[in-house]
PDB file of C-alpha atoms and ligand atoms in Angstrom:
ATOM      1  CA  MET T   1     -12.855  10.794  -9.446  1.00  0.00           C
ATOM      2  CA  ASP T   2     -13.348   9.685  -5.850  1.00  0.00           C
ATOM      3  CA  ALA T   3     -14.088  12.698  -3.633  1.00  0.00           C
ATOM      4  CA  ASN T   4     -11.958  11.255  -0.813  1.00  0.00           C
ATOM      5  CA  HIS T   5      -9.578  13.866   0.617  1.00  0.00           C
ATOM      6  CA  SER T   6      -6.595  11.476   0.808  1.00  0.00           C
ATOM      7  CA  VAL T   7      -7.038  10.255  -2.752  1.00  0.00           C
ATOM      8  CA  ARG T   8      -7.214  13.848  -4.027  1.00  0.00           C
ATOM      9  CA  PHE T   9      -4.056  14.651  -2.061  1.00  0.00           C
ATOM     10  CA  PHE T  10      -2.186  11.780  -3.727  1.00  0.00           C
ATOM     11  CA  ASP T  11      -3.661  12.276  -7.177  1.00  0.00           C
ATOM     12  CA  ASN T  12      -2.305  15.869  -7.200  1.00  0.00           C
ATOM     13  CA  GLN T  13       1.102  14.553  -6.158  1.00  0.00           C
ATOM     14  CA  PHE T  14       1.021  11.851  -8.862  1.00  0.00           C
ATOM     15  CA  GLN T  15       0.135  14.394 -11.582  1.00  0.00           C
ATOM     16  CA  LYS T  16       3.261  16.334 -10.649  1.00  0.00           C
ATOM     17  CA  GLN T  17       5.399  13.166 -10.578  1.00  0.00           C
ATOM     18  CA  VAL T  18       4.136  12.045 -13.991  1.00  0.00           C
ATOM     19  CA  SER T  19       4.884  15.459 -15.492  1.00  0.00           C
ATOM     20  CA  GLU T  20       8.399  15.324 -14.003  1.00  0.00           C
ATOM     21  CA  GLN T  21       8.811  11.625 -14.938  1.00  0.00           C
ATOM     22  CA  SER T  22       9.729  10.921 -11.306  1.00  0.00           C
ATOM     23  CA  PHE T  23       9.223   7.213 -10.689  1.00  0.00           C
ATOM     24  CA  ALA T  24      11.802   6.168  -8.067  1.00  0.00           C
ATOM     25  CA  LEU T  25      10.796   3.439  -5.607  1.00  0.00           C
ATOM     26  CA  ASN T  26      10.524   4.600  -2.003  1.00  0.00           C
ATOM     27  CA  PRO T  27      12.550   2.739   0.665  1.00  0.00           C
ATOM     28  CA  PHE T  28       9.547   0.643   1.755  1.00  0.00           C
ATOM     29  CA  GLU T  29       8.964  -0.468  -1.825  1.00  0.00           C
ATOM     30  CA  GLU T  30      12.657  -1.303  -2.265  1.00  0.00           C
ATOM     31  CA  ALA T  31      12.541  -3.441   0.877  1.00  0.00           C
ATOM     32  CA  ALA T  32       9.393  -5.245  -0.323  1.00  0.00           C
ATOM     33  CA  LEU T  33      10.826  -6.252  -3.725  1.00  0.00           C
ATOM     34  CA  PRO T  34      12.406  -9.614  -2.772  1.00  0.00           C
ATOM     35  CA  TYR T  35       9.151 -10.899  -1.285  1.00  0.00           C
ATOM     36  CA  LEU T  36       6.863 -10.145  -4.238  1.00  0.00           C
ATOM     37  CA  THR T  37       7.008 -13.035  -6.680  1.00  0.00           C
ATOM     38  CA  GLY T  38       4.578 -15.170  -8.648  1.00  0.00           C
ATOM     39  CA  SER T  39       1.090 -13.695  -8.718  1.00  0.00           C
ATOM     40  CA  VAL T  40       1.169 -10.374  -6.874  1.00  0.00           C
ATOM     41  CA  LEU T  41      -1.502  -7.951  -5.673  1.00  0.00           C
ATOM     42  CA  ASP T  42      -0.384  -4.397  -4.831  1.00  0.00           C
ATOM     43  CA  LEU T  43      -3.195  -2.614  -2.968  1.00  0.00           C
ATOM     44  CA  GLY T  44      -2.953   1.180  -2.796  1.00  0.00           C
ATOM     45  CA  CYS T  45      -0.172   0.913  -5.359  1.00  0.00           C
ATOM     46  CA  GLY T  46       0.141   4.662  -5.955  1.00  0.00           C
ATOM     47  CA  LEU T  47       2.024   5.407  -9.173  1.00  0.00           C
ATOM     48  CA  GLY T  48       2.840   1.715  -9.446  1.00  0.00           C
ATOM     49  CA  ASN T  49       6.599   2.049  -9.192  1.00  0.00           C
ATOM     50  CA  LEU T  50       6.732  -1.159  -7.163  1.00  0.00           C
ATOM     51  CA  ALA T  51       4.162  -2.973  -9.285  1.00  0.00           C
ATOM     52  CA  VAL T  52       6.013  -2.058 -12.501  1.00  0.00           C
ATOM     53  CA  GLU T  53       9.375  -3.203 -11.126  1.00  0.00           C
ATOM     54  CA  VAL T  54       7.906  -6.487  -9.843  1.00  0.00           C
ATOM     55  CA  ALA T  55       6.290  -7.108 -13.253  1.00  0.00           C
ATOM     56  CA  ARG T  56       9.577  -6.303 -15.012  1.00  0.00           C
ATOM     57  CA  ARG T  57      11.143  -9.049 -12.875  1.00  0.00           C
ATOM     58  CA  GLY T  58       8.662 -11.569 -14.231  1.00  0.00           C
ATOM     59  CA  ALA T  59       5.747 -11.532 -11.782  1.00  0.00           C
ATOM     60  CA  SER T  60       2.133 -11.262 -12.811  1.00  0.00           C
ATOM     61  CA  VAL T  61       0.766  -8.183 -11.027  1.00  0.00           C
ATOM     62  CA  VAL T  62      -2.598  -6.612 -10.243  1.00  0.00           C
ATOM     63  CA  ALA T  63      -2.149  -3.024  -9.015  1.00  0.00           C
ATOM     64  CA  VAL T  64      -5.138  -1.259  -7.429  1.00  0.00           C
ATOM     65  CA  ASP T  65      -5.570   2.393  -6.465  1.00  0.00           C
ATOM     66  CA  ALA T  66      -8.313   5.030  -6.547  1.00  0.00           C
ATOM     67  CA  SER T  67      -6.086   7.640  -8.212  1.00  0.00           C
ATOM     68  CA  PRO T  68      -7.039   7.955 -11.887  1.00  0.00           C
ATOM     69  CA  THR T  69      -3.679   9.546 -12.690  1.00  0.00           C
ATOM     70  CA  ALA T  70      -1.796   6.630 -11.136  1.00  0.00           C
ATOM     71  CA  VAL T  71      -3.859   3.905 -12.783  1.00  0.00           C
ATOM     72  CA  ALA T  72      -3.688   5.561 -16.218  1.00  0.00           C
ATOM     73  CA  HIS T  73       0.100   5.729 -15.854  1.00  0.00           C
ATOM     74  CA  ILE T  74       0.319   2.051 -14.848  1.00  0.00           C
ATOM     75  CA  GLN T  75      -1.858   0.970 -17.763  1.00  0.00           C
ATOM     76  CA  ARG T  76       0.299   3.024 -20.153  1.00  0.00           C
ATOM     77  CA  VAL T  77       3.560   1.447 -18.901  1.00  0.00           C
ATOM     78  CA  ALA T  78       2.058  -2.053 -18.964  1.00  0.00           C
ATOM     79  CA  GLU T  79       0.995  -1.560 -22.578  1.00  0.00           C
ATOM     80  CA  GLN T  80       4.284   0.019 -23.695  1.00  0.00           C
ATOM     81  CA  GLU T  81       6.450  -2.672 -22.078  1.00  0.00           C
ATOM     82  CA  LYS T  82       4.030  -5.578 -22.643  1.00  0.00           C
ATOM     83  CA  LEU T  83       4.104  -6.421 -18.931  1.00  0.00           C
ATOM     84  CA  ALA T  84       1.846  -8.883 -17.101  1.00  0.00           C
ATOM     85  CA  LEU T  85       0.534  -5.915 -15.129  1.00  0.00           C
ATOM     86  CA  GLN T  86      -3.092  -4.929 -14.709  1.00  0.00           C
ATOM     87  CA  GLY T  87      -3.900  -1.447 -13.349  1.00  0.00           C
ATOM     88  CA  VAL T  88      -7.302  -1.276 -11.650  1.00  0.00           C
ATOM     89  CA  GLN T  89      -8.968   1.939 -10.500  1.00  0.00           C
ATOM     90  CA  ALA T  90     -11.110   1.140  -7.463  1.00  0.00           C
ATOM     91  CA  ASP T  91     -12.139   2.589  -4.138  1.00  0.00           C
ATOM     92  CA  LEU T  92     -10.688   0.206  -1.569  1.00  0.00           C
ATOM     93  CA  SER T  93     -13.167   1.306   1.065  1.00  0.00           C
ATOM     94  CA  ASN T  94     -15.575  -1.197  -0.484  1.00  0.00           C
ATOM     95  CA  TYR T  95     -13.432  -3.611  -2.487  1.00  0.00           C
ATOM     96  CA  GLN T  96     -13.232  -7.371  -2.232  1.00  0.00           C
ATOM     97  CA  ILE T  97     -10.253  -9.417  -3.371  1.00  0.00           C
ATOM     98  CA  ASP T  98     -11.608 -12.149  -5.633  1.00  0.00           C
ATOM     99  CA  VAL T  99      -8.714 -14.628  -6.058  1.00  0.00           C
ATOM    100  CA  GLN T 100      -5.720 -15.956  -4.090  1.00  0.00           C
ATOM    101  CA  PHE T 101      -2.258 -14.443  -4.707  1.00  0.00           C
ATOM    102  CA  ASP T 102       1.276 -15.659  -4.009  1.00  0.00           C
ATOM    103  CA  SER T 103       2.021 -12.321  -2.407  1.00  0.00           C
ATOM    104  CA  ILE T 104       0.102  -9.197  -1.442  1.00  0.00           C
ATOM    105  CA  ALA T 105       1.541  -5.766  -0.632  1.00  0.00           C
ATOM    106  CA  ALA T 106      -0.251  -2.843   0.997  1.00  0.00           C
ATOM    107  CA  ILE T 107       2.356  -0.178   1.557  1.00  0.00           C
ATOM    108  CA  GLY T 108       1.151   3.043   3.151  1.00  0.00           C
ATOM    109  CA  LEU T 109      -2.514   2.217   2.617  1.00  0.00           C
ATOM    110  CA  LEU T 110      -4.440   0.843   5.600  1.00  0.00           C
ATOM    111  CA  MET T 111      -4.236   3.981   7.755  1.00  0.00           C
ATOM    112  CA  PHE T 112      -6.452   5.794   5.233  1.00  0.00           C
ATOM    113  CA  PHE T 113      -9.574   3.970   6.471  1.00  0.00           C
ATOM    114  CA  ASP T 114     -11.442   4.032   9.729  1.00  0.00           C
ATOM    115  CA  ARG T 115     -10.441   1.296  12.172  1.00  0.00           C
ATOM    116  CA  ALA T 116     -13.193  -1.131  11.196  1.00  0.00           C
ATOM    117  CA  ARG T 117     -12.383  -0.977   7.465  1.00  0.00           C
ATOM    118  CA  ALA T 118      -8.609  -0.994   8.016  1.00  0.00           C
ATOM    119  CA  LEU T 119      -8.876  -4.222  10.011  1.00  0.00           C
ATOM    120  CA  GLU T 120     -11.418  -5.739   7.618  1.00  0.00           C
ATOM    121  CA  LEU T 121      -9.109  -5.059   4.659  1.00  0.00           C
ATOM    122  CA  LEU T 122      -6.134  -6.477   6.560  1.00  0.00           C
ATOM    123  CA  GLU T 123      -8.104  -9.684   7.181  1.00  0.00           C
ATOM    124  CA  GLU T 124      -9.165  -9.746   3.526  1.00  0.00           C
ATOM    125  CA  ILE T 125      -5.475  -9.561   2.559  1.00  0.00           C
ATOM    126  CA  GLN T 126      -4.540 -12.330   4.991  1.00  0.00           C
ATOM    127  CA  ARG T 127      -7.295 -14.608   3.664  1.00  0.00           C
ATOM    128  CA  HIS T 128      -6.151 -14.149   0.046  1.00  0.00           C
ATOM    129  CA  VAL T 129      -2.438 -14.961   0.445  1.00  0.00           C
ATOM    130  CA  LYS T 130      -1.768 -18.546  -0.648  1.00  0.00           C
ATOM    131  CA  PRO T 131      -0.100 -20.848   1.907  1.00  0.00           C
ATOM    132  CA  GLY T 132       3.661 -20.285   1.636  1.00  0.00           C
ATOM    133  CA  GLY T 133       3.084 -16.801   0.206  1.00  0.00           C
ATOM    134  CA  CYS T 134       3.926 -13.423   1.730  1.00  0.00           C
ATOM    135  CA  ALA T 135       2.092 -10.331   2.919  1.00  0.00           C
ATOM    136  CA  VAL T 136       3.992  -7.045   3.073  1.00  0.00           C
ATOM    137  CA  ILE T 137       2.138  -4.447   5.134  1.00  0.00           C
ATOM    138  CA  ASN T 138       3.325  -0.948   5.999  1.00  0.00           C
ATOM    139  CA  VAL T 139       1.206   1.434   8.101  1.00  0.00           C
ATOM    140  CA  LEU T 140       1.449   4.605  10.147  1.00  0.00           C
ATOM    141  CA  ILE T 141       1.195   3.881  13.842  1.00  0.00           C
ATOM    142  CA  GLU T 142       0.401   5.729  17.068  1.00  0.00           C
ATOM    143  CA  GLY T 143       2.933   8.447  17.764  1.00  0.00           C
ATOM    144  CA  THR T 144       2.399   9.876  14.266  1.00  0.00           C
ATOM    145  CA  THR T 145       1.596  13.584  14.566  1.00  0.00           C
ATOM    146  CA  PHE T 146       1.559  14.488  10.838  1.00  0.00           C
ATOM    147  CA  LEU T 147      -2.125  14.222   9.973  1.00  0.00           C
ATOM    148  CA  GLY T 148      -2.464  16.642   7.030  1.00  0.00           C
ATOM    149  CA  MET T 149      -3.039  13.963   4.404  1.00  0.00           C
ATOM    150  CA  PHE T 150      -5.948  12.383   6.281  1.00  0.00           C
ATOM    151  CA  GLN T 151      -9.623  13.091   5.964  1.00  0.00           C
ATOM    152  CA  PRO T 152     -10.483  14.317   9.499  1.00  0.00           C
ATOM    153  CA  GLY T 153     -12.004  11.506  11.555  1.00  0.00           C
ATOM    154  CA  HIS T 154     -11.397   9.026   8.754  1.00  0.00           C
ATOM    155  CA  TYR T 155      -8.080   7.349   9.439  1.00  0.00           C
ATOM    156  CA  TYR T 156      -6.544   4.790  11.761  1.00  0.00           C
ATOM    157  CA  LEU T 157      -3.138   4.828  13.409  1.00  0.00           C
ATOM    158  CA  PHE T 158      -2.279   1.226  14.263  1.00  0.00           C
ATOM    159  CA  GLY T 159      -1.018   0.331  17.729  1.00  0.00           C
ATOM    160  CA  ARG T 160       2.749  -0.030  17.989  1.00  0.00           C
ATOM    161  CA  ASP T 161       2.740  -3.835  18.078  1.00  0.00           C
ATOM    162  CA  GLU T 162      -0.614  -4.374  16.446  1.00  0.00           C
ATOM    163  CA  LEU T 163       0.667  -5.726  13.118  1.00  0.00           C
ATOM    164  CA  ALA T 164       2.757  -8.373  14.894  1.00  0.00           C
ATOM    165  CA  GLN T 165      -0.239  -9.359  17.002  1.00  0.00           C
ATOM    166  CA  ARG T 166      -2.519  -9.583  13.979  1.00  0.00           C
ATOM    167  CA  PHE T 167      -0.013 -11.819  12.167  1.00  0.00           C
ATOM    168  CA  ALA T 168       0.130 -14.324  15.029  1.00  0.00           C
ATOM    169  CA  GLY T 169       0.443 -17.798  13.499  1.00  0.00           C
ATOM    170  CA  TRP T 170       2.353 -16.493  10.458  1.00  0.00           C
ATOM    171  CA  GLN T 171       6.128 -16.707  10.091  1.00  0.00           C
ATOM    172  CA  VAL T 172       7.303 -13.128  10.615  1.00  0.00           C
ATOM    173  CA  LEU T 173      10.282 -12.486   8.312  1.00  0.00           C
ATOM    174  CA  GLU T 174      10.668  -8.780   9.110  1.00  0.00           C
ATOM    175  CA  HIS T 175       9.063  -6.384  11.571  1.00  0.00           C
ATOM    176  CA  VAL T 176      10.614  -2.920  11.690  1.00  0.00           C
ATOM    177  CA  TYR T 177       9.803   0.654  12.723  1.00  0.00           C
ATOM    178  CA  HIS T 178      10.854   3.891  11.031  1.00  0.00           C
ATOM    179  CA  THR T 179      10.338   7.482  12.177  1.00  0.00           C
ATOM    180  CA  PHE T 180      10.614  10.423   9.779  1.00  0.00           C
ATOM    181  CA  PRO T 181      10.333  14.152  10.475  1.00  0.00           C
ATOM    182  CA  ALA T 182       7.381  15.879   8.788  1.00  0.00           C
ATOM    183  CA  PRO T 183       6.320  19.533   8.293  1.00  0.00           C
ATOM    184  CA  GLU T 184       5.673  21.830  11.254  1.00  0.00           C
ATOM    185  CA  ASN T 185       7.658  19.792  13.744  1.00  0.00           C
ATOM    186  CA  THR T 186       5.500  16.704  13.303  1.00  0.00           C
ATOM    187  CA  GLU T 187       6.517  13.068  12.786  1.00  0.00           C
ATOM    188  CA  LYS T 188       5.483  10.024  10.806  1.00  0.00           C
ATOM    189  CA  VAL T 189       6.024   6.697  12.587  1.00  0.00           C
ATOM    190  CA  PHE T 190       5.765   3.582  10.416  1.00  0.00           C
ATOM    191  CA  ALA T 191       5.589  -0.125  11.175  1.00  0.00           C
ATOM    192  CA  THR T 192       6.346  -2.626   8.427  1.00  0.00           C
ATOM    193  CA  ILE T 193       5.801  -6.356   8.593  1.00  0.00           C
ATOM    194  CA  VAL T 194       6.709  -9.073   6.129  1.00  0.00           C
ATOM    195  CA  ALA T 195       5.040 -12.354   7.027  1.00  0.00           C
ATOM    196  CA  ARG T 196       4.760 -15.743   5.367  1.00  0.00           C
ATOM    197  CA  LYS T 197       1.561 -17.751   5.621  1.00  0.00           C
ATOM    198  CA  VAL T 198       2.333 -21.181   7.055  1.00  0.00           C
TER     199      VAL T 198
HETATM  200  C1  SAM M   1       0.954   6.787   0.911  1.00  0.00           C
HETATM  201  S1  SAM M   1       0.349   6.402  -0.706  1.00  0.00           S
HETATM  202  C2  SAM M   1       1.234   4.906  -0.971  1.00  0.00           C
HETATM  203  C3  SAM M   1       1.403   4.566  -2.418  1.00  0.00           C
HETATM  204  C4  SAM M   1       2.391   3.441  -2.697  1.00  0.00           C
HETATM  205  N1  SAM M   1       1.960   2.192  -2.102  1.00  0.00           N
HETATM  206  C5  SAM M   1       3.768   3.820  -2.228  1.00  0.00           C
HETATM  207  O1  SAM M   1       4.324   3.133  -1.370  1.00  0.00           O
HETATM  208  O2  SAM M   1       4.323   4.805  -2.740  1.00  0.00           O
HETATM  209  C6  SAM M   1      -1.309   5.884  -0.357  1.00  0.00           C
HETATM  210  C7  SAM M   1      -2.071   5.399  -1.567  1.00  0.00           C
HETATM  211  O3  SAM M   1      -3.341   4.908  -1.135  1.00  0.00           O
HETATM  212  C8  SAM M   1      -4.308   5.310  -2.071  1.00  0.00           C
HETATM  213  N2  SAM M   1      -5.616   5.331  -1.426  1.00  0.00           N
HETATM  214  C9  SAM M   1      -5.981   6.032  -0.308  1.00  0.00           C
HETATM  215  N3  SAM M   1      -7.283   5.797  -0.045  1.00  0.00           N
HETATM  216  C10 SAM M   1      -7.744   4.947  -1.004  1.00  0.00           C
HETATM  217  C11 SAM M   1      -8.993   4.346  -1.275  1.00  0.00           C
HETATM  218  N4  SAM M   1     -10.074   4.582  -0.514  1.00  0.00           N
HETATM  219  N5  SAM M   1      -9.097   3.508  -2.330  1.00  0.00           N
HETATM  220  C12 SAM M   1      -8.008   3.256  -3.111  1.00  0.00           C
HETATM  221  N6  SAM M   1      -6.811   3.806  -2.917  1.00  0.00           N
HETATM  222  C13 SAM M   1      -6.661   4.645  -1.870  1.00  0.00           C
HETATM  223  C14 SAM M   1      -3.848   6.687  -2.531  1.00  0.00           C
HETATM  224  O4  SAM M   1      -4.418   7.054  -3.772  1.00  0.00           O
HETATM  225  C15 SAM M   1      -2.345   6.490  -2.586  1.00  0.00           C
HETATM  226  O5  SAM M   1      -1.941   6.053  -3.843  1.00  0.00           O
END
């Protein structure tokens, strides 16, 4: 598997979740559901809880992550339930999106790259949303002090208003911040944007 520290961190977590059959959507995934219709790309999909639910609702979904445990689980569910859901194991640090999608989600992903790659992947996402389609992006932002899941020197905390700035020219449907306590008196600060390409 990929030697990346963050991917190993999540793969261990996903092994535990698969063994416990724990597949609940997180609040960010719940909030993204209404915007993900038609052909959908879920980048950094994790265990695929969102991708599976979106496919169950009739969308055609490509779900990409580097975690072998997560992708094997997604492929198993897709096969069992005969869903239009393709699980792809890939390292997103050098991945190119090859077709246009009605909607693209990247929830809790882009901060796991250095600044240059995070912004390059964000632009790649923006280029591959069809006109009228939606992007749903959730990232950790400055003010976050919980850094244990990052590879040292290999992450990017977005500026507080950076997502809104980078979606200038799009119709912003939602732009919200959430702060959660984390171990050892640290915090995670998230920004989430839902934007429609005009
Ligand atoms: C915070 S989790 C979010 C998962 C899911 N989107 C969710 O909301 O639960 C971050 C995900 O990004 C994936 N990831 C991190 N770095 C990656 C990389 N270089 N290539 C592919 N996936 C990566 C991890 O494996 C993990 O599944």
